[in-house]
């Protein structure tokens, strides 16, 4: 280190000291918070702080469509939507009088059509014959009708109803394997599933059947498949549902021969989950009570909740003849099942209202219906007609809209968030005084201490994606991805001893300058453009995810969140350059780690059994599973994760990513850069364990408190929901501010590194006569443009559905970074590979990656390994087939490691 470097480092002590004290105060505040956060002390913090004191919100907003033009109503109708028209067909009722007075049940063939919520029902259409109690689902503008019964028999018939605009067409389908009525059905993608039922009116045993029909082909080629049924009792009138591609079978009634020789019922509560990919059933938590004959299917809410309406609990089933007109109807309770925590919760009630005068048809008022079908129309769920109580129907048609569950962020949290963001902007203004040259703007004058550089590497890799999505992963699955973070530590010596000497001793500003020295300027430009392309895509991802989470918990418009993050990060990056970027990284890293500790403390403090309960429940549910021992290359199998840890998550970013390598170059010397890399590796494992433990804690917490778990649009919002609803005011604002800053940190790193690459590898490389001030002005103007483009990219991606943004992010890194990592490996570890061979390897790698992504289902974690190995092996093979002379490699590969910081000119110059 020369004297100038020492002087720069000494001059930097004042801001370091100030920020260090600030960080210590933050840590002290965060660490001392958990003891204050137990439920027993909730009163001292305000009853509104803890979700347990809040009223459970209604999940549906109820209204009514025009009632059917039949004052009695129908049970067991076929219901669906065709060409945006609501159709109710068939069904049964007691037109002459109630069943307890001996009047007969009548089946119908009439069809009712509603073209608009404000219109009147249209009649005059008919089924081919009277029919009711079948299964109906809407698919591809058609209503699929399956099975059912009339007064004499049950049917296996299957057909489609299609509205042409003025008439109703019937299209035949292959009949079911056996006749069946009182079944349940659900549609998953293009496949309809049917379960349970009764084969004949006189049957004293239910069917234990599970059938599927793929609707995607031509009708004449469709064929029913008889699948393995659930591992439970046969049943009629179950309820089915789908969520995230799986099929759920809920409750139902077992039929058995009574003492009079006729069928009677056992009301069931057992429930099952079926995965179409593995074709396996799994028993899930029993329903709180029987939910027999409830409107089918259940309503999916968010990404993991399913809501079931009312249903018959069996309490008054055997007393119907005794109660007659005094039957109170079916319970109004609404039950919600959560597919991740495997828990049931009673959330809200059906709007039941029974007047004193029941009217001529004994159905006045509003009653929770059973034996009807739910369908989605114009963004809401229709619950038409149905059985109000035994022997009595209702003509009412209910229309339910899922309510948005948005927590109030609160004034205190907004103040804290605003103050935090003001501090970040202030840091930009402070460091603006130092940015007089491009060396200051790009490398901070090489005066950053090793610990700050290490925290900055960690901070820039600790995006909001990591902070929110890693806990979400372990909350929803297990710890199989911890190996990814271990890989960062494992790869550290490889980077320090084999890559760092070239980055530090060649006197370069960007990593891609090495590629020109080793190969040719074309390879350098290819590397730069590959990096820029990846970072442009990354900017949108790292801003979008936290914007979605913040929008969910604060109620702010997602596009406003994106705009705020984009504008503020652009401001302080343009002002303070890499120095502002690094020190804001340090601050947000401390806040996020501290916030994760506090979250864990709150979780443990609010579990009756404390940390031991967290561990025992997690073990019981397999949440600590460290690896998936299989050879499925499309899943998170152990071999897939290991390869992803070595290549996609470690080798690619730490040897090719300018945003990371630039931190190596900001320290005073190579030794301090090595310390920074080791610190980042340690923090990666530490943070990985912490974030996964937080996610597991969230699972245990919400399993114990399912009533606090609001329906979310994505799994990645779960931690943000916890922060906003379970943390006290002020602290929640600070942690959310940290999430905000993490996204801004990732965005500013991308903006700044792209600016560095473009200015150095393109402008300065090809336009050599500009003054230093002009280069600096160009870099700052480009940063502004990049900030605007990154913001626009995030807004564009806000409309794309991505199940796990973490997977998508890693997939992009492997796809665009694997080839680049292969080129660096070729340069450092080979002597015979020249420019032509490198190009052959790069083209082969890109082609292979495109094929893998478009034509296979391989896990995206493998993209890095595929890209690196293809590029390296093809280039080496081509160098044997087409040998060329490679000159002047002194100091450019591991066989000639550079000894000093003097410029080394390679064959590319």
PDB file of N, CA and C in Angstrom, residues 679-747:
ATOM      1  N   UNK A 679     -15.093 -12.706   5.006  1.00  0.00           N
ATOM      2  CA  UNK A 679     -16.182 -12.199   5.834  1.00  0.00           C
ATOM      3  C   UNK A 679     -17.531 -12.449   5.161  1.00  0.00           C
ATOM      4  N   UNK A 680     -17.595 -12.198   3.871  1.00  0.00           N
ATOM      5  CA  UNK A 680     -18.845 -12.430   3.152  1.00  0.00           C
ATOM      6  C   UNK A 680     -19.227 -13.909   3.190  1.00  0.00           C
ATOM      7  N   UNK A 681     -18.249 -14.811   3.037  1.00  0.00           N
ATOM      8  CA  UNK A 681     -18.549 -16.234   3.079  1.00  0.00           C
ATOM      9  C   UNK A 681     -19.109 -16.661   4.416  1.00  0.00           C
ATOM     10  N   UNK A 682     -18.528 -16.137   5.502  1.00  0.00           N
ATOM     11  CA  UNK A 682     -19.032 -16.453   6.832  1.00  0.00           C
ATOM     12  C   UNK A 682     -20.452 -15.918   7.014  1.00  0.00           C
ATOM     13  N   UNK A 683     -20.666 -14.668   6.608  1.00  0.00           N
ATOM     14  CA  UNK A 683     -21.987 -14.071   6.760  1.00  0.00           C
ATOM     15  C   UNK A 683     -23.038 -14.793   5.918  1.00  0.00           C
ATOM     16  N   UNK A 684     -22.634 -15.344   4.780  1.00  0.00           N
ATOM     17  CA  UNK A 684     -23.589 -16.059   3.929  1.00  0.00           C
ATOM     18  C   UNK A 684     -24.154 -17.268   4.660  1.00  0.00           C
ATOM     19  N   UNK A 685     -23.285 -18.029   5.342  1.00  0.00           N
ATOM     20  CA  UNK A 685     -23.775 -19.191   6.091  1.00  0.00           C
ATOM     21  C   UNK A 685     -24.592 -18.744   7.290  1.00  0.00           C
ATOM     22  N   UNK A 686     -24.072 -17.762   8.008  1.00  0.00           N
ATOM     23  CA  UNK A 686     -24.767 -17.255   9.190  1.00  0.00           C
ATOM     24  C   UNK A 686     -26.165 -16.760   8.837  1.00  0.00           C
ATOM     25  N   UNK A 687     -26.244 -15.929   7.793  1.00  0.00           N
ATOM     26  CA  UNK A 687     -27.535 -15.378   7.391  1.00  0.00           C
ATOM     27  C   UNK A 687     -28.440 -16.456   6.822  1.00  0.00           C
ATOM     28  N   UNK A 688     -27.850 -17.420   6.102  1.00  0.00           N
ATOM     29  CA  UNK A 688     -28.663 -18.500   5.555  1.00  0.00           C
ATOM     30  C   UNK A 688     -29.370 -19.283   6.640  1.00  0.00           C
ATOM     31  N   UNK A 689     -28.612 -19.654   7.685  1.00  0.00           N
ATOM     32  CA  UNK A 689     -29.210 -20.374   8.808  1.00  0.00           C
ATOM     33  C   UNK A 689     -30.273 -19.512   9.488  1.00  0.00           C
ATOM     34  N   UNK A 690     -29.965 -18.233   9.686  1.00  0.00           N
ATOM     35  CA  UNK A 690     -30.901 -17.335  10.365  1.00  0.00           C
ATOM     36  C   UNK A 690     -32.198 -17.192   9.580  1.00  0.00           C
ATOM     37  N   UNK A 691     -32.096 -16.927   8.282  1.00  0.00           N
ATOM     38  CA  UNK A 691     -33.300 -16.706   7.476  1.00  0.00           C
ATOM     39  C   UNK A 691     -34.136 -17.976   7.349  1.00  0.00           C
ATOM     40  N   UNK A 692     -33.468 -19.107   7.200  1.00  0.00           N
ATOM     41  CA  UNK A 692     -34.223 -20.361   7.127  1.00  0.00           C
ATOM     42  C   UNK A 692     -34.887 -20.675   8.461  1.00  0.00           C
ATOM     43  N   UNK A 693     -34.207 -20.352   9.557  1.00  0.00           N
ATOM     44  CA  UNK A 693     -34.802 -20.568  10.877  1.00  0.00           C
ATOM     45  C   UNK A 693     -36.003 -19.653  11.082  1.00  0.00           C
ATOM     46  N   UNK A 694     -35.912 -18.437  10.593  1.00  0.00           N
ATOM     47  CA  UNK A 694     -37.053 -17.526  10.667  1.00  0.00           C
ATOM     48  C   UNK A 694     -38.230 -18.096   9.885  1.00  0.00           C
ATOM     49  N   UNK A 695     -37.973 -18.604   8.680  1.00  0.00           N
ATOM     50  CA  UNK A 695     -39.045 -19.189   7.884  1.00  0.00           C
ATOM     51  C   UNK A 695     -39.678 -20.380   8.566  1.00  0.00           C
ATOM     52  N   UNK A 696     -38.854 -21.230   9.170  1.00  0.00           N
ATOM     53  CA  UNK A 696     -39.389 -22.364   9.919  1.00  0.00           C
ATOM     54  C   UNK A 696     -40.200 -21.872  11.108  1.00  0.00           C
ATOM     55  N   UNK A 697     -39.698 -20.834  11.762  1.00  0.00           N
ATOM     56  CA  UNK A 697     -40.441 -20.243  12.876  1.00  0.00           C
ATOM     57  C   UNK A 697     -41.788 -19.692  12.433  1.00  0.00           C
ATOM     58  N   UNK A 698     -41.826 -19.087  11.262  1.00  0.00           N
ATOM     59  CA  UNK A 698     -43.101 -18.588  10.735  1.00  0.00           C
ATOM     60  C   UNK A 698     -44.091 -19.731  10.538  1.00  0.00           C
ATOM     61  N   UNK A 699     -43.588 -20.859  10.039  1.00  0.00           N
ATOM     62  CA  UNK A 699     -44.455 -22.025   9.857  1.00  0.00           C
ATOM     63  C   UNK A 699     -45.042 -22.466  11.197  1.00  0.00           C
ATOM     64  N   UNK A 700     -44.201 -22.591  12.202  1.00  0.00           N
ATOM     65  CA  UNK A 700     -44.671 -23.053  13.512  1.00  0.00           C
ATOM     66  C   UNK A 700     -45.614 -22.030  14.137  1.00  0.00           C
ATOM     67  N   UNK A 701     -45.266 -20.760  14.008  1.00  0.00           N
ATOM     68  CA  UNK A 701     -46.100 -19.690  14.582  1.00  0.00           C
ATOM     69  C   UNK A 701     -47.499 -19.704  13.972  1.00  0.00           C
ATOM     70  N   UNK A 702     -47.573 -19.755  12.640  1.00  0.00           N
ATOM     71  CA  UNK A 702     -48.884 -19.703  11.996  1.00  0.00           C
ATOM     72  C   UNK A 702     -49.623 -21.034  12.085  1.00  0.00           C
ATOM     73  N   UNK A 703     -48.914 -22.109  12.293  1.00  0.00           N
ATOM     74  CA  UNK A 703     -49.601 -23.383  12.548  1.00  0.00           C
ATOM     75  C   UNK A 703     -50.288 -23.333  13.908  1.00  0.00           C
ATOM     76  N   UNK A 704     -49.649 -22.663  14.857  1.00  0.00           N
ATOM     77  CA  UNK A 704     -50.239 -22.510  16.183  1.00  0.00           C
ATOM     78  C   UNK A 704     -51.289 -21.405  16.217  1.00  0.00           C
ATOM     79  N   UNK A 705     -51.208 -20.472  15.284  1.00  0.00           N
ATOM     80  CA  UNK A 705     -52.124 -19.329  15.258  1.00  0.00           C
ATOM     81  C   UNK A 705     -52.670 -19.117  13.841  1.00  0.00           C
ATOM     82  N   UNK A 706     -53.399 -20.086  13.316  1.00  0.00           N
ATOM     83  CA  UNK A 706     -53.840 -19.977  11.918  1.00  0.00           C
ATOM     84  C   UNK A 706     -54.787 -18.818  11.668  1.00  0.00           C
ATOM     85  N   UNK A 707     -55.462 -18.339  12.721  1.00  0.00           N
ATOM     86  CA  UNK A 707     -56.401 -17.246  12.534  1.00  0.00           C
ATOM     87  C   UNK A 707     -55.700 -15.927  12.187  1.00  0.00           C
ATOM     88  N   UNK A 708     -54.401 -15.881  12.383  1.00  0.00           N
ATOM     89  CA  UNK A 708     -53.656 -14.658  12.078  1.00  0.00           C
ATOM     90  C   UNK A 708     -53.099 -14.630  10.656  1.00  0.00           C
ATOM     91  N   UNK A 709     -53.296 -15.711   9.945  1.00  0.00           N
ATOM     92  CA  UNK A 709     -52.682 -15.853   8.626  1.00  0.00           C
ATOM     93  C   UNK A 709     -53.680 -15.427   7.562  1.00  0.00           C
ATOM     94  N   UNK A 710     -53.495 -14.241   7.042  1.00  0.00           N
ATOM     95  CA  UNK A 710     -54.382 -13.725   6.001  1.00  0.00           C
ATOM     96  C   UNK A 710     -54.013 -14.326   4.652  1.00  0.00           C
ATOM     97  N   UNK A 711     -54.978 -14.490   3.766  1.00  0.00           N
ATOM     98  CA  UNK A 711     -54.660 -14.971   2.410  1.00  0.00           C
ATOM     99  C   UNK A 711     -53.717 -14.021   1.695  1.00  0.00           C
ATOM    100  N   UNK A 712     -52.666 -14.551   1.133  1.00  0.00           N
ATOM    101  CA  UNK A 712     -51.666 -13.761   0.427  1.00  0.00           C
ATOM    102  C   UNK A 712     -51.614 -14.181  -1.032  1.00  0.00           C
ATOM    103  N   UNK A 713     -51.201 -13.262  -1.880  1.00  0.00           N
ATOM    104  CA  UNK A 713     -51.118 -13.569  -3.300  1.00  0.00           C
ATOM    105  C   UNK A 713     -49.913 -14.436  -3.624  1.00  0.00           C
ATOM    106  N   UNK A 714     -48.868 -14.371  -2.783  1.00  0.00           N
ATOM    107  CA  UNK A 714     -47.652 -15.143  -3.050  1.00  0.00           C
ATOM    108  C   UNK A 714     -47.007 -15.539  -1.734  1.00  0.00           C
ATOM    109  N   UNK A 715     -46.323 -16.673  -1.731  1.00  0.00           N
ATOM    110  CA  UNK A 715     -45.616 -17.137  -0.540  1.00  0.00           C
ATOM    111  C   UNK A 715     -44.584 -16.122  -0.089  1.00  0.00           C
ATOM    112  N   UNK A 716     -43.987 -15.410  -1.044  1.00  0.00           N
ATOM    113  CA  UNK A 716     -42.913 -14.492  -0.713  1.00  0.00           C
ATOM    114  C   UNK A 716     -43.365 -13.300   0.131  1.00  0.00           C
ATOM    115  N   UNK A 717     -44.666 -13.142   0.333  1.00  0.00           N
ATOM    116  CA  UNK A 717     -45.169 -12.036   1.141  1.00  0.00           C
ATOM    117  C   UNK A 717     -45.323 -12.408   2.614  1.00  0.00           C
ATOM    118  N   UNK A 718     -45.048 -13.653   2.988  1.00  0.00           N
ATOM    119  CA  UNK A 718     -45.359 -14.113   4.336  1.00  0.00           C
ATOM    120  C   UNK A 718     -44.540 -13.379   5.397  1.00  0.00           C
ATOM    121  N   UNK A 719     -43.243 -13.165   5.134  1.00  0.00           N
ATOM    122  CA  UNK A 719     -42.412 -12.502   6.141  1.00  0.00           C
ATOM    123  C   UNK A 719     -42.806 -11.041   6.285  1.00  0.00           C
ATOM    124  N   UNK A 720     -43.123 -10.384   5.165  1.00  0.00           N
ATOM    125  CA  UNK A 720     -43.556  -8.986   5.236  1.00  0.00           C
ATOM    126  C   UNK A 720     -44.861  -8.870   6.022  1.00  0.00           C
ATOM    127  N   UNK A 721     -45.766  -9.838   5.851  1.00  0.00           N
ATOM    128  CA  UNK A 721     -47.010  -9.838   6.613  1.00  0.00           C
ATOM    129  C   UNK A 721     -46.723  -9.952   8.108  1.00  0.00           C
ATOM    130  N   UNK A 722     -45.810 -10.831   8.458  1.00  0.00           N
ATOM    131  CA  UNK A 722     -45.459 -11.006   9.870  1.00  0.00           C
ATOM    132  C   UNK A 722     -44.865  -9.717  10.440  1.00  0.00           C
ATOM    133  N   UNK A 723     -43.973  -9.101   9.688  1.00  0.00           N
ATOM    134  CA  UNK A 723     -43.342  -7.866  10.148  1.00  0.00           C
ATOM    135  C   UNK A 723     -44.382  -6.797  10.419  1.00  0.00           C
ATOM    136  N   UNK A 724     -45.300  -6.631   9.474  1.00  0.00           N
ATOM    137  CA  UNK A 724     -46.283  -5.562   9.596  1.00  0.00           C
ATOM    138  C   UNK A 724     -47.310  -5.828  10.685  1.00  0.00           C
ATOM    139  N   UNK A 725     -47.656  -7.100  10.926  1.00  0.00           N
ATOM    140  CA  UNK A 725     -48.757  -7.390  11.849  1.00  0.00           C
ATOM    141  C   UNK A 725     -48.319  -7.831  13.236  1.00  0.00           C
ATOM    142  N   UNK A 726     -47.094  -8.334  13.368  1.00  0.00           N
ATOM    143  CA  UNK A 726     -46.675  -8.863  14.654  1.00  0.00           C
ATOM    144  C   UNK A 726     -45.635  -8.007  15.357  1.00  0.00           C
ATOM    145  N   UNK A 727     -44.949  -7.148  14.626  1.00  0.00           N
ATOM    146  CA  UNK A 727     -43.957  -6.293  15.262  1.00  0.00           C
ATOM    147  C   UNK A 727     -44.603  -4.996  15.741  1.00  0.00           C
ATOM    148  N   UNK A 728     -44.098  -4.436  16.831  1.00  0.00           N
ATOM    149  CA  UNK A 728     -44.675  -3.189  17.348  1.00  0.00           C
ATOM    150  C   UNK A 728     -44.382  -2.022  16.421  1.00  0.00           C
ATOM    151  N   UNK A 729     -45.187  -0.958  16.507  1.00  0.00           N
ATOM    152  CA  UNK A 729     -44.960   0.216  15.659  1.00  0.00           C
ATOM    153  C   UNK A 729     -43.550   0.773  15.859  1.00  0.00           C
ATOM    154  N   UNK A 730     -42.982   1.247  14.804  1.00  0.00           N
ATOM    155  CA  UNK A 730     -41.623   1.772  14.848  1.00  0.00           C
ATOM    156  C   UNK A 730     -40.630   0.708  14.445  1.00  0.00           C
ATOM    157  N   UNK A 731     -40.625  -0.401  15.165  1.00  0.00           N
ATOM    158  CA  UNK A 731     -39.722  -1.496  14.817  1.00  0.00           C
ATOM    159  C   UNK A 731     -40.132  -2.109  13.481  1.00  0.00           C
ATOM    160  N   UNK A 732     -41.443  -2.282  13.282  1.00  0.00           N
ATOM    161  CA  UNK A 732     -41.917  -2.782  11.986  1.00  0.00           C
ATOM    162  C   UNK A 732     -41.519  -1.823  10.869  1.00  0.00           C
ATOM    163  N   UNK A 733     -41.651  -0.538  11.136  1.00  0.00           N
ATOM    164  CA  UNK A 733     -41.267   0.456  10.133  1.00  0.00           C
ATOM    165  C   UNK A 733     -39.793   0.390   9.801  1.00  0.00           C
ATOM    166  N   UNK A 734     -38.955   0.142  10.827  1.00  0.00           N
ATOM    167  CA  UNK A 734     -37.518   0.081  10.603  1.00  0.00           C
ATOM    168  C   UNK A 734     -37.145  -1.136   9.757  1.00  0.00           C
ATOM    169  N   UNK A 735     -37.753  -2.285  10.057  1.00  0.00           N
ATOM    170  CA  UNK A 735     -37.419  -3.489   9.299  1.00  0.00           C
ATOM    171  C   UNK A 735     -37.947  -3.385   7.868  1.00  0.00           C
ATOM    172  N   UNK A 736     -39.156  -2.873   7.716  1.00  0.00           N
ATOM    173  CA  UNK A 736     -39.676  -2.667   6.363  1.00  0.00           C
ATOM    174  C   UNK A 736     -38.799  -1.671   5.613  1.00  0.00           C
ATOM    175  N   UNK A 737     -38.292  -0.675   6.319  1.00  0.00           N
ATOM    176  CA  UNK A 737     -37.351   0.265   5.697  1.00  0.00           C
ATOM    177  C   UNK A 737     -36.093  -0.467   5.254  1.00  0.00           C
ATOM    178  N   UNK A 738     -35.668  -1.454   6.061  1.00  0.00           N
ATOM    179  CA  UNK A 738     -34.512  -2.245   5.661  1.00  0.00           C
ATOM    180  C   UNK A 738     -34.781  -3.046   4.401  1.00  0.00           C
ATOM    181  N   UNK A 739     -36.002  -3.592   4.289  1.00  0.00           N
ATOM    182  CA  UNK A 739     -36.378  -4.303   3.067  1.00  0.00           C
ATOM    183  C   UNK A 739     -36.360  -3.336   1.889  1.00  0.00           C
ATOM    184  N   UNK A 740     -36.914  -2.155   2.132  1.00  0.00           N
ATOM    185  CA  UNK A 740     -36.914  -1.107   1.124  1.00  0.00           C
ATOM    186  C   UNK A 740     -35.480  -0.820   0.688  1.00  0.00           C
ATOM    187  N   UNK A 741     -34.598  -0.644   1.675  1.00  0.00           N
ATOM    188  CA  UNK A 741     -33.208  -0.315   1.381  1.00  0.00           C
ATOM    189  C   UNK A 741     -32.478  -1.470   0.708  1.00  0.00           C
ATOM    190  N   UNK A 742     -32.845  -2.711   1.055  1.00  0.00           N
ATOM    191  CA  UNK A 742     -32.204  -3.859   0.423  1.00  0.00           C
ATOM    192  C   UNK A 742     -32.491  -3.879  -1.073  1.00  0.00           C
ATOM    193  N   UNK A 743     -33.726  -3.594  -1.424  1.00  0.00           N
ATOM    194  CA  UNK A 743     -34.064  -3.516  -2.846  1.00  0.00           C
ATOM    195  C   UNK A 743     -33.318  -2.372  -3.512  1.00  0.00           C
ATOM    196  N   UNK A 744     -33.259  -1.241  -2.808  1.00  0.00           N
ATOM    197  CA  UNK A 744     -32.541  -0.088  -3.355  1.00  0.00           C
ATOM    198  C   UNK A 744     -31.051  -0.391  -3.487  1.00  0.00           C
ATOM    199  N   UNK A 745     -30.517  -1.143  -2.517  1.00  0.00           N
ATOM    200  CA  UNK A 745     -29.101  -1.498  -2.563  1.00  0.00           C
ATOM    201  C   UNK A 745     -28.792  -2.364  -3.773  1.00  0.00           C
ATOM    202  N   UNK A 746     -29.664  -3.346  -4.029  1.00  0.00           N
ATOM    203  CA  UNK A 746     -29.451  -4.191  -5.201  1.00  0.00           C
ATOM    204  C   UNK A 746     -29.582  -3.387  -6.484  1.00  0.00           C
ATOM    205  N   UNK A 747     -30.539  -2.478  -6.486  1.00  0.00           N
ATOM    206  CA  UNK A 747     -30.731  -1.649  -7.672  1.00  0.00           C
ATOM    207  C   UNK A 747     -29.553  -0.712  -7.874  1.00  0.00           C
TER     208      UNK A 747
END
